[in-house]
Short mmCIF file of C-alpha atoms in Angstrom, two decimals:
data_model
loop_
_atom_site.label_atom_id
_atom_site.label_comp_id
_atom_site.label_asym_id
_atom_site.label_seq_id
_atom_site.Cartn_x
_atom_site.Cartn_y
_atom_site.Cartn_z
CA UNK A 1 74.63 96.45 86.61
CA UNK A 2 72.05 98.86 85.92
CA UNK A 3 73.56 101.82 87.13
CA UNK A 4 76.43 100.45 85.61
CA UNK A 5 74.98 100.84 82.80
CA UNK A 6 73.40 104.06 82.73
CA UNK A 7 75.97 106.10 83.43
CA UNK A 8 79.02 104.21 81.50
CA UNK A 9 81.16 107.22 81.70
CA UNK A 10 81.69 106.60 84.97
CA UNK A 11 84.14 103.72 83.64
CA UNK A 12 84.94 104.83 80.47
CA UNK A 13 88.33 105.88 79.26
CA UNK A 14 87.65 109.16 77.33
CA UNK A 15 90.34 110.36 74.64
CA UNK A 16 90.61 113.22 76.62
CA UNK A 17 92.13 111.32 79.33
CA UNK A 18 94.95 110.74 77.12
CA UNK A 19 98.28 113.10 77.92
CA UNK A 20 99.61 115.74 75.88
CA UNK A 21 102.03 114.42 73.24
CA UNK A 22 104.64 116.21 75.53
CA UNK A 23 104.55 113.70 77.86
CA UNK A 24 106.66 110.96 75.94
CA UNK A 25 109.67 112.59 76.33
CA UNK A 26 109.41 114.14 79.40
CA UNK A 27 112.14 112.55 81.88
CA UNK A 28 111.40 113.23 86.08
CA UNK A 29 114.33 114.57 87.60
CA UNK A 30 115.89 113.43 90.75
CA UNK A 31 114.27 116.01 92.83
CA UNK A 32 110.82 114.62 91.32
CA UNK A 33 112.01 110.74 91.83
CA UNK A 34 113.02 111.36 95.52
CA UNK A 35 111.81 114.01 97.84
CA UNK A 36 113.62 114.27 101.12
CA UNK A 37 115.67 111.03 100.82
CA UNK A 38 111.99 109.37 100.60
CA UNK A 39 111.56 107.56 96.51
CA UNK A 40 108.28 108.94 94.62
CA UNK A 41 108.52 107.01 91.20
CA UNK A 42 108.92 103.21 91.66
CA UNK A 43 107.73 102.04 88.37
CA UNK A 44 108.80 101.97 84.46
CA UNK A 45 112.45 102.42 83.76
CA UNK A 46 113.72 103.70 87.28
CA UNK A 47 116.91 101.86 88.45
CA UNK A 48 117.20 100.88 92.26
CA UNK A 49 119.65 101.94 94.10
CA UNK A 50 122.18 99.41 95.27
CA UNK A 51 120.38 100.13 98.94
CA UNK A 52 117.41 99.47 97.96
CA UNK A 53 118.02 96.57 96.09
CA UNK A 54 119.88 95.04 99.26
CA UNK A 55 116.56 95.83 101.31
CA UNK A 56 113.79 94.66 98.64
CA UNK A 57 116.60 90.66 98.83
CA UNK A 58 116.37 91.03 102.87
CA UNK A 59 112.31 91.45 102.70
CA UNK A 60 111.90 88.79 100.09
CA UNK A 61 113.89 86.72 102.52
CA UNK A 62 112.27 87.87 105.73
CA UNK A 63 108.98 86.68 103.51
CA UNK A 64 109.31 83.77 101.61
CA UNK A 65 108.12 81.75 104.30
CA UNK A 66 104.76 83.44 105.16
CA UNK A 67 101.38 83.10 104.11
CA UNK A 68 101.11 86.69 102.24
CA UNK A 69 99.98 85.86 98.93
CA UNK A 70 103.00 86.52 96.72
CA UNK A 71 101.61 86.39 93.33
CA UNK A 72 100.14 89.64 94.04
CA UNK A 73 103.22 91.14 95.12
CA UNK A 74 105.23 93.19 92.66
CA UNK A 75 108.60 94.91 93.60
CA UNK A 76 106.95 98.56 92.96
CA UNK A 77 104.41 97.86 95.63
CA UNK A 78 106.87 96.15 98.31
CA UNK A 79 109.22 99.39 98.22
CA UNK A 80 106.75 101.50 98.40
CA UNK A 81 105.32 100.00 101.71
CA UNK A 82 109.12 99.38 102.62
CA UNK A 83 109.99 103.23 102.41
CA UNK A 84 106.19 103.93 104.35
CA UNK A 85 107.43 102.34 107.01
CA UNK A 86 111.04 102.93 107.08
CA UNK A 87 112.06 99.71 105.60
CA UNK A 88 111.28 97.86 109.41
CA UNK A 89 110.11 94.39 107.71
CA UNK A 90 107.73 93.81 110.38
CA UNK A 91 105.58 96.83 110.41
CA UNK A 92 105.32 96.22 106.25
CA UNK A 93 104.42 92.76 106.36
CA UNK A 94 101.76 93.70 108.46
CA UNK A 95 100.85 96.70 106.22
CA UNK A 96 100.80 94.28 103.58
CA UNK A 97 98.20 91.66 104.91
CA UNK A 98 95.93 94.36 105.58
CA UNK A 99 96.24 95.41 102.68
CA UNK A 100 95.49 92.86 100.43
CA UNK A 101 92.35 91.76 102.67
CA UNK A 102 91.14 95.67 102.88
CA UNK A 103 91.92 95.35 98.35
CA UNK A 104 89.86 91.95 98.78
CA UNK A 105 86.95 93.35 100.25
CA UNK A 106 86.85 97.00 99.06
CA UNK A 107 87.64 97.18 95.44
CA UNK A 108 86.59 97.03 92.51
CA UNK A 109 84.22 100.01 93.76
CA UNK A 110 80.93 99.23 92.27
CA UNK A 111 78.35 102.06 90.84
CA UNK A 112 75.24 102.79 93.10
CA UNK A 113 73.16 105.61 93.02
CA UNK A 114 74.81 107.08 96.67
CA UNK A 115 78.08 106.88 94.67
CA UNK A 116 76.64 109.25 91.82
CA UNK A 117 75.30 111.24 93.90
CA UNK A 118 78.73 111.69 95.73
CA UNK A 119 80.74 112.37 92.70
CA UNK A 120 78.41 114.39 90.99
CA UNK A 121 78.39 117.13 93.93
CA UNK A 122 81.64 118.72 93.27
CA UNK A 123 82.98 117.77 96.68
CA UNK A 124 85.80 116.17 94.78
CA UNK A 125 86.83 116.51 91.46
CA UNK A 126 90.21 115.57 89.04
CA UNK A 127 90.87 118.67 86.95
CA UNK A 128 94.48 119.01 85.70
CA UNK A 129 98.10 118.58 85.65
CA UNK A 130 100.79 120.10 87.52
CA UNK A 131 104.18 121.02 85.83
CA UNK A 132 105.60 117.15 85.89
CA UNK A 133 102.39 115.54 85.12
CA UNK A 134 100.44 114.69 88.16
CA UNK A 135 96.86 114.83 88.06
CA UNK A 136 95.30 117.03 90.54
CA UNK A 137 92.15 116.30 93.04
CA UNK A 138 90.10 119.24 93.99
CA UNK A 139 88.32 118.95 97.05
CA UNK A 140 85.64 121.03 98.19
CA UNK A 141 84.01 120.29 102.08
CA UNK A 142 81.16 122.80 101.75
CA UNK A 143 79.55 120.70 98.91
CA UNK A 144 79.29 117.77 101.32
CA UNK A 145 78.23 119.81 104.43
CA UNK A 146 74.36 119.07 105.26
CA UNK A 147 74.41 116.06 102.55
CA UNK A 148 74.19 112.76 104.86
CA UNK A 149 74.01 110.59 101.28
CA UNK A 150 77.25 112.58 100.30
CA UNK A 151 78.94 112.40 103.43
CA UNK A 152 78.17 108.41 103.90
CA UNK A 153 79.80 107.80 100.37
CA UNK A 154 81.83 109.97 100.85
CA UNK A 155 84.62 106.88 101.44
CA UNK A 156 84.02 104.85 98.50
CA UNK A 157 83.52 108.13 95.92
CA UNK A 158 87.12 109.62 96.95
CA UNK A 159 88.54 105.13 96.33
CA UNK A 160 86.72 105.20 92.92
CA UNK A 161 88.26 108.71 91.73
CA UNK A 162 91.58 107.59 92.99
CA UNK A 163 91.15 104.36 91.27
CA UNK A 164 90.12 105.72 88.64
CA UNK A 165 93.32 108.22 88.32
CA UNK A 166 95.46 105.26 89.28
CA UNK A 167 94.20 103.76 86.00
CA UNK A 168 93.72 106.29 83.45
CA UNK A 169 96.00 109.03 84.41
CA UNK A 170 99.03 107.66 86.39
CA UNK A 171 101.98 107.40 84.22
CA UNK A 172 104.49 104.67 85.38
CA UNK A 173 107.84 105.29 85.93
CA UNK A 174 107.03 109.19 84.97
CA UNK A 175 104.20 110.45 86.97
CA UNK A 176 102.61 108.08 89.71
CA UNK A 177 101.97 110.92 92.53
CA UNK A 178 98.70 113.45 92.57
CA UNK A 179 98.26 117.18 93.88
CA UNK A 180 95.63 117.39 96.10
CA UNK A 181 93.88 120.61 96.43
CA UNK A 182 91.86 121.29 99.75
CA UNK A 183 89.65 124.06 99.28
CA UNK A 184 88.22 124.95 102.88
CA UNK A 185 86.19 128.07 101.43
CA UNK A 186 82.87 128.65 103.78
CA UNK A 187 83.87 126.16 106.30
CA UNK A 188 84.86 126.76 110.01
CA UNK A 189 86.32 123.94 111.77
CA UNK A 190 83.37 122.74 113.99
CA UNK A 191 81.18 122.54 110.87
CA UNK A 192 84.00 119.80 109.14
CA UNK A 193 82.73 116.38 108.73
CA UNK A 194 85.52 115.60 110.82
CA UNK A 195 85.14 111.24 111.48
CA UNK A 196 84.28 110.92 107.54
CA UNK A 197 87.18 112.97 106.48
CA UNK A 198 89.47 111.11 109.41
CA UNK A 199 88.04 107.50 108.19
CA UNK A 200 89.09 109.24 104.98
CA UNK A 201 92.55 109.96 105.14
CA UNK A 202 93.21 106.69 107.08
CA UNK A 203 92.37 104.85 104.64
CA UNK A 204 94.23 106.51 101.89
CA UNK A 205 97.36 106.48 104.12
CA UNK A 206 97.44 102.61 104.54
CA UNK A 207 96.64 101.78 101.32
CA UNK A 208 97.96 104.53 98.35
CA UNK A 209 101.86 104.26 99.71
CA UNK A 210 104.20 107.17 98.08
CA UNK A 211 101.35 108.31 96.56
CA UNK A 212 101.26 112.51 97.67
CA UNK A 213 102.95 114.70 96.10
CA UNK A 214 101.56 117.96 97.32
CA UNK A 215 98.90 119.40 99.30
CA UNK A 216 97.62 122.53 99.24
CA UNK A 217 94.60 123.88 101.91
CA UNK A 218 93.08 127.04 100.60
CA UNK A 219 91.24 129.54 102.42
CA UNK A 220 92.06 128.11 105.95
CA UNK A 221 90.81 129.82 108.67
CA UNK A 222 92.98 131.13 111.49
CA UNK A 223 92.23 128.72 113.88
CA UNK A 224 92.62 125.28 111.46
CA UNK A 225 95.87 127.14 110.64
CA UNK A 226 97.00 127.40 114.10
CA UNK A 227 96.37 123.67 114.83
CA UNK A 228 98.18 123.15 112.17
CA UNK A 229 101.39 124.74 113.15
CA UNK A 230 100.66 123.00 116.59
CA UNK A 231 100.18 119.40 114.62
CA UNK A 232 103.14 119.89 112.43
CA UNK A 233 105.36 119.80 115.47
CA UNK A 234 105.08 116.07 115.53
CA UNK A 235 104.94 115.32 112.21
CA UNK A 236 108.92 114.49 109.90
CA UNK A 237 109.92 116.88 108.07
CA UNK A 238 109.21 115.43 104.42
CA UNK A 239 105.82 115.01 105.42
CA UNK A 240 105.47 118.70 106.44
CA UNK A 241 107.24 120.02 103.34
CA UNK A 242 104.45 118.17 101.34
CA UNK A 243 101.16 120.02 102.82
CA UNK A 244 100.53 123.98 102.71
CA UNK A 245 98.10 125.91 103.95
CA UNK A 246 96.82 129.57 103.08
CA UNK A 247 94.18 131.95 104.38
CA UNK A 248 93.52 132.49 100.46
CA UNK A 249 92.02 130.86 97.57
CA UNK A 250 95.09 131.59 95.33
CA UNK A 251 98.29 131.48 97.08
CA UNK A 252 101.24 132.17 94.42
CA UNK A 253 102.79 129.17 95.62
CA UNK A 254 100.39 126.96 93.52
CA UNK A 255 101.34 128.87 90.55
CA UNK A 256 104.79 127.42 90.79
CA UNK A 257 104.04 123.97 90.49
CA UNK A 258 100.74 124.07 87.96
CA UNK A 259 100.46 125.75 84.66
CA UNK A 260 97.25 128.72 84.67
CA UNK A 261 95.97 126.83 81.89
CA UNK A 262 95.46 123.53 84.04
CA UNK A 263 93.75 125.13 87.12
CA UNK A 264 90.65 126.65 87.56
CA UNK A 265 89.82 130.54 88.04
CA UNK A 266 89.25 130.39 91.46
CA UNK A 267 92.49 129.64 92.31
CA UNK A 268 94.59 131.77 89.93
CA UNK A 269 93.90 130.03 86.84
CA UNK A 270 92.60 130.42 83.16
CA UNK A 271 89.83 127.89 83.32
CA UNK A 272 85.95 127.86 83.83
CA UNK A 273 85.22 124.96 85.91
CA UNK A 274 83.24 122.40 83.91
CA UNK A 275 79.62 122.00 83.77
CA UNK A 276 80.10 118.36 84.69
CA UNK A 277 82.29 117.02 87.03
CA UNK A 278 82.12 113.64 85.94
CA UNK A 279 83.80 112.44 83.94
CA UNK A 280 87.17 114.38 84.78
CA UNK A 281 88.82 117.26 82.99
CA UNK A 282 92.08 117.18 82.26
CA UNK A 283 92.73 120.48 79.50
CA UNK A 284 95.09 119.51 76.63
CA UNK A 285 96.89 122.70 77.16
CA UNK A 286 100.27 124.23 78.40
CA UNK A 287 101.61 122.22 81.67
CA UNK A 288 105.47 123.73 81.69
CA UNK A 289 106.05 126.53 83.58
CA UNK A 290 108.20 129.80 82.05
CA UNK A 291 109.20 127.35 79.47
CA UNK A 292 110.92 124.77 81.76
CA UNK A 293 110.86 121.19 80.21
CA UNK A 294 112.29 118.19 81.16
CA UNK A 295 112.55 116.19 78.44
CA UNK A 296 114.84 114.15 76.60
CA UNK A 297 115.34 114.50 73.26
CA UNK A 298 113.44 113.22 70.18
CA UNK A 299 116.39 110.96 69.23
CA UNK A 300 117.00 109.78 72.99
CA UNK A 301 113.04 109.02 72.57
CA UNK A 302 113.42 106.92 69.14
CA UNK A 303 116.35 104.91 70.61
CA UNK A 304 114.36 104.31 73.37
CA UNK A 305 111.22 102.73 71.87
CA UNK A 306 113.61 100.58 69.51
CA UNK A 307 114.78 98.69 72.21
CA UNK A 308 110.96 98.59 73.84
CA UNK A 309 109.49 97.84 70.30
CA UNK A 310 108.09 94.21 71.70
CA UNK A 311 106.23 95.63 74.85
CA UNK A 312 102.86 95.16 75.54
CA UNK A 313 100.63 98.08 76.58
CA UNK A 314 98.79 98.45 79.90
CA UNK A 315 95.35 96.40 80.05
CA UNK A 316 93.72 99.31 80.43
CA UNK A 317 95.27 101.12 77.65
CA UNK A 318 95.41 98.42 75.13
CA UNK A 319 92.04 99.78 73.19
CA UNK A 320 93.89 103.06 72.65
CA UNK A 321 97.11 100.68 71.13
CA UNK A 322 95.10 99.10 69.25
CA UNK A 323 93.60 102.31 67.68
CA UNK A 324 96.67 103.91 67.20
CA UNK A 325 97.95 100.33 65.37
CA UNK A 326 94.94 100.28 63.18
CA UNK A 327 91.91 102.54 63.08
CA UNK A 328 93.63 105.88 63.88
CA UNK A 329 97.14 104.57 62.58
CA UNK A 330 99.78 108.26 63.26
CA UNK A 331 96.80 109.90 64.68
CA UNK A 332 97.76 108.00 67.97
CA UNK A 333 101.40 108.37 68.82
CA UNK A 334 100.35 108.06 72.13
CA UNK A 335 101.11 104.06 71.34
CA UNK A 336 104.56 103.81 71.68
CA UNK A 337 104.03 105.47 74.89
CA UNK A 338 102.47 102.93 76.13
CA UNK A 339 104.86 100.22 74.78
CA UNK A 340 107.78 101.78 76.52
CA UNK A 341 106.30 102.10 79.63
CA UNK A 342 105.83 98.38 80.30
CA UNK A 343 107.97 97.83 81.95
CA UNK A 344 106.16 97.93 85.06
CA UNK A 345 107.81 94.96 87.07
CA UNK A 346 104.59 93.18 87.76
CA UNK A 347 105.85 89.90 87.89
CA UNK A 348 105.42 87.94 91.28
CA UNK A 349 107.65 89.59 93.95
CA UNK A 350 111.09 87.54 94.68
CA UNK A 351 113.46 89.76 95.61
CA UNK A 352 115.65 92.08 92.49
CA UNK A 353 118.58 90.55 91.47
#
């Protein structure tokens, strides 16, 4: 509680965290809402497809009868760990139990000193959008390497930054993947904190489903990249069109998918990296590309929050509705944002009719 205390930006919600205006109308495309026949936006205003609706029926059957705690269950979360494991009902039910025991036992992630310590070395960070919204994790191995307290937290610092961007930056049924940046600079292979980063990336893969959208590993060195090609042999082919690596720090692949004035200098952008890392940047500048948009219009946006008018925000955006609906009344359009995107499908999971 004291810590807790102390450094209160570690849970706050700073305006800054709130999206460019842009971001109400902007409308993912099919390539953004599927990726190699695998789905990437579950939530919001997506329709199923008459597949998966057939599949999401069959689980809620293959389930009803178990003792997986339901409630907890929404139809977002099933299909994601249905498409993770290639809709085999089995294998996800079993995903799912651990799951809720590993969400039992591991979250919320509390503040301790090793945990400030961890975030406040620059071996991760959140800094940015890409060109459809996704907030970007930087992370940088050499500011662990020869830290034992960074490297031991090393776990629960990467859970609370990706909880954190799960809650405050994540936009439902619009932008609910991240960009992960892997910057390998001054690091060989043998001098990788190889079982923490493998603990690591286990337990993001079991428990943030459909959650990648893009990896990038900078400045690898020519032997991690020939593993790589070696490793990618046995690996599907969605999974190996999401992660790139490059001998350099600013491949001009990056600058396809992110806006200069969302990354950082040292990899081809416009911007200084902060003084602090904590809490995140994300700059309220430019995120389209050439001038690409996808957006709908301002009158497709007004028709849609008519019909939305009654929704309730997020719990964890409701201070900023409430601010826009009294205190900061027009200087917070961010509010029917919110509204619209309530739509979340959170109620108990029994099937989709």
């Amino acid at each position: 509680i004291k810590y807790a205390i102390e450094h209160d930006m570690y849970y706050r919600m700073p305006e800054e965290f709130i999206p460019p205006e842009s971001v109400f109308r902007f409308q993912p495309g099919a390539d953004v809402v599927f990726r190699g026949g695998d789905r990437m936006i579950f939530e919001g205003e997506q329709k199923y497809t008459v597949a998966e609706t057939k599949k999401l029926n069959e689980f809620d059957t293959y389930i009803k009868d178990s003792q997986l705690v339901c409630e907890e269950l929404t139809v977002p979360m099933a299909l994601r760990f249905l498409y993770a494991r290639k809709f085999n009902y089995s294998e996800t039910f079993i995903d799912l139990k651990h799951y809720y025991y590993w969400k039992k036992t591991a979250l919320p992630v509390p503040i301790t000193p090793s945990l400030i310590i961890s975030l406040e070395s620059g071996f991760l960070r959140l800094f940015g959008r890409d060109k459809y919204y996704r907030p970007i994790f930087i992370v940088s191995p050499l500011k662990a390497l020869g830290n034992n307290a960074v490297i031991e937290s090393m776990e629960n610092a990467c859970l609370f930054a990706v909880e954190h961007a799960i809650h405050y930056t994540i936009i439902p049924g619009k932008a609910e993947n991240w960009v992960i940046i892997i910057d390998l600079k001054g690091c060989g292979l043998m001098s990788l904190p190889i079982k923490a980063l493998q603990k690591l990336i286990s337990c993001l893969q079991n428990n943030y489903k459909a959650r990648l959208a893009k990896m990038f590993v900078l400045n690898a060195s020519l032997l991690i990249r020939i593993i790589w090609r070696i490793a990618q042999s046995f690996m599907d082919e969605n999974t190996q069109s999401k992660i790139m690596l490059f001998e350099s720090g600013n491949p001009p692949e990056l600058l396809e998918l992110v806006n200069k004035s969302q990354l950082l200098k040292e990899y081809g952008g416009d911007c200084d990296v902060p003084a602090k890392v904590w809490p995140p940047g994300y700059p309220r500048s430019e995120i389209a590309i050439n001038g690409e948009h996808y957006h709908i219009s301002e009158e497709e946006l007004k028709e849609q929050l008519k019909k939305d008018d009654n929704r309730m925000p997020p719990p964890h955006l409701a201070e900023f509705a409430r601010a826009a609906s009294k205190e900061k009344k027009g200087k917070f359009p961010h509010k029917t944002y919110f509204l619209r995107n309530r739509n979340e499908r959170r109620d108990s999971f029994n099937g989709i009719k």
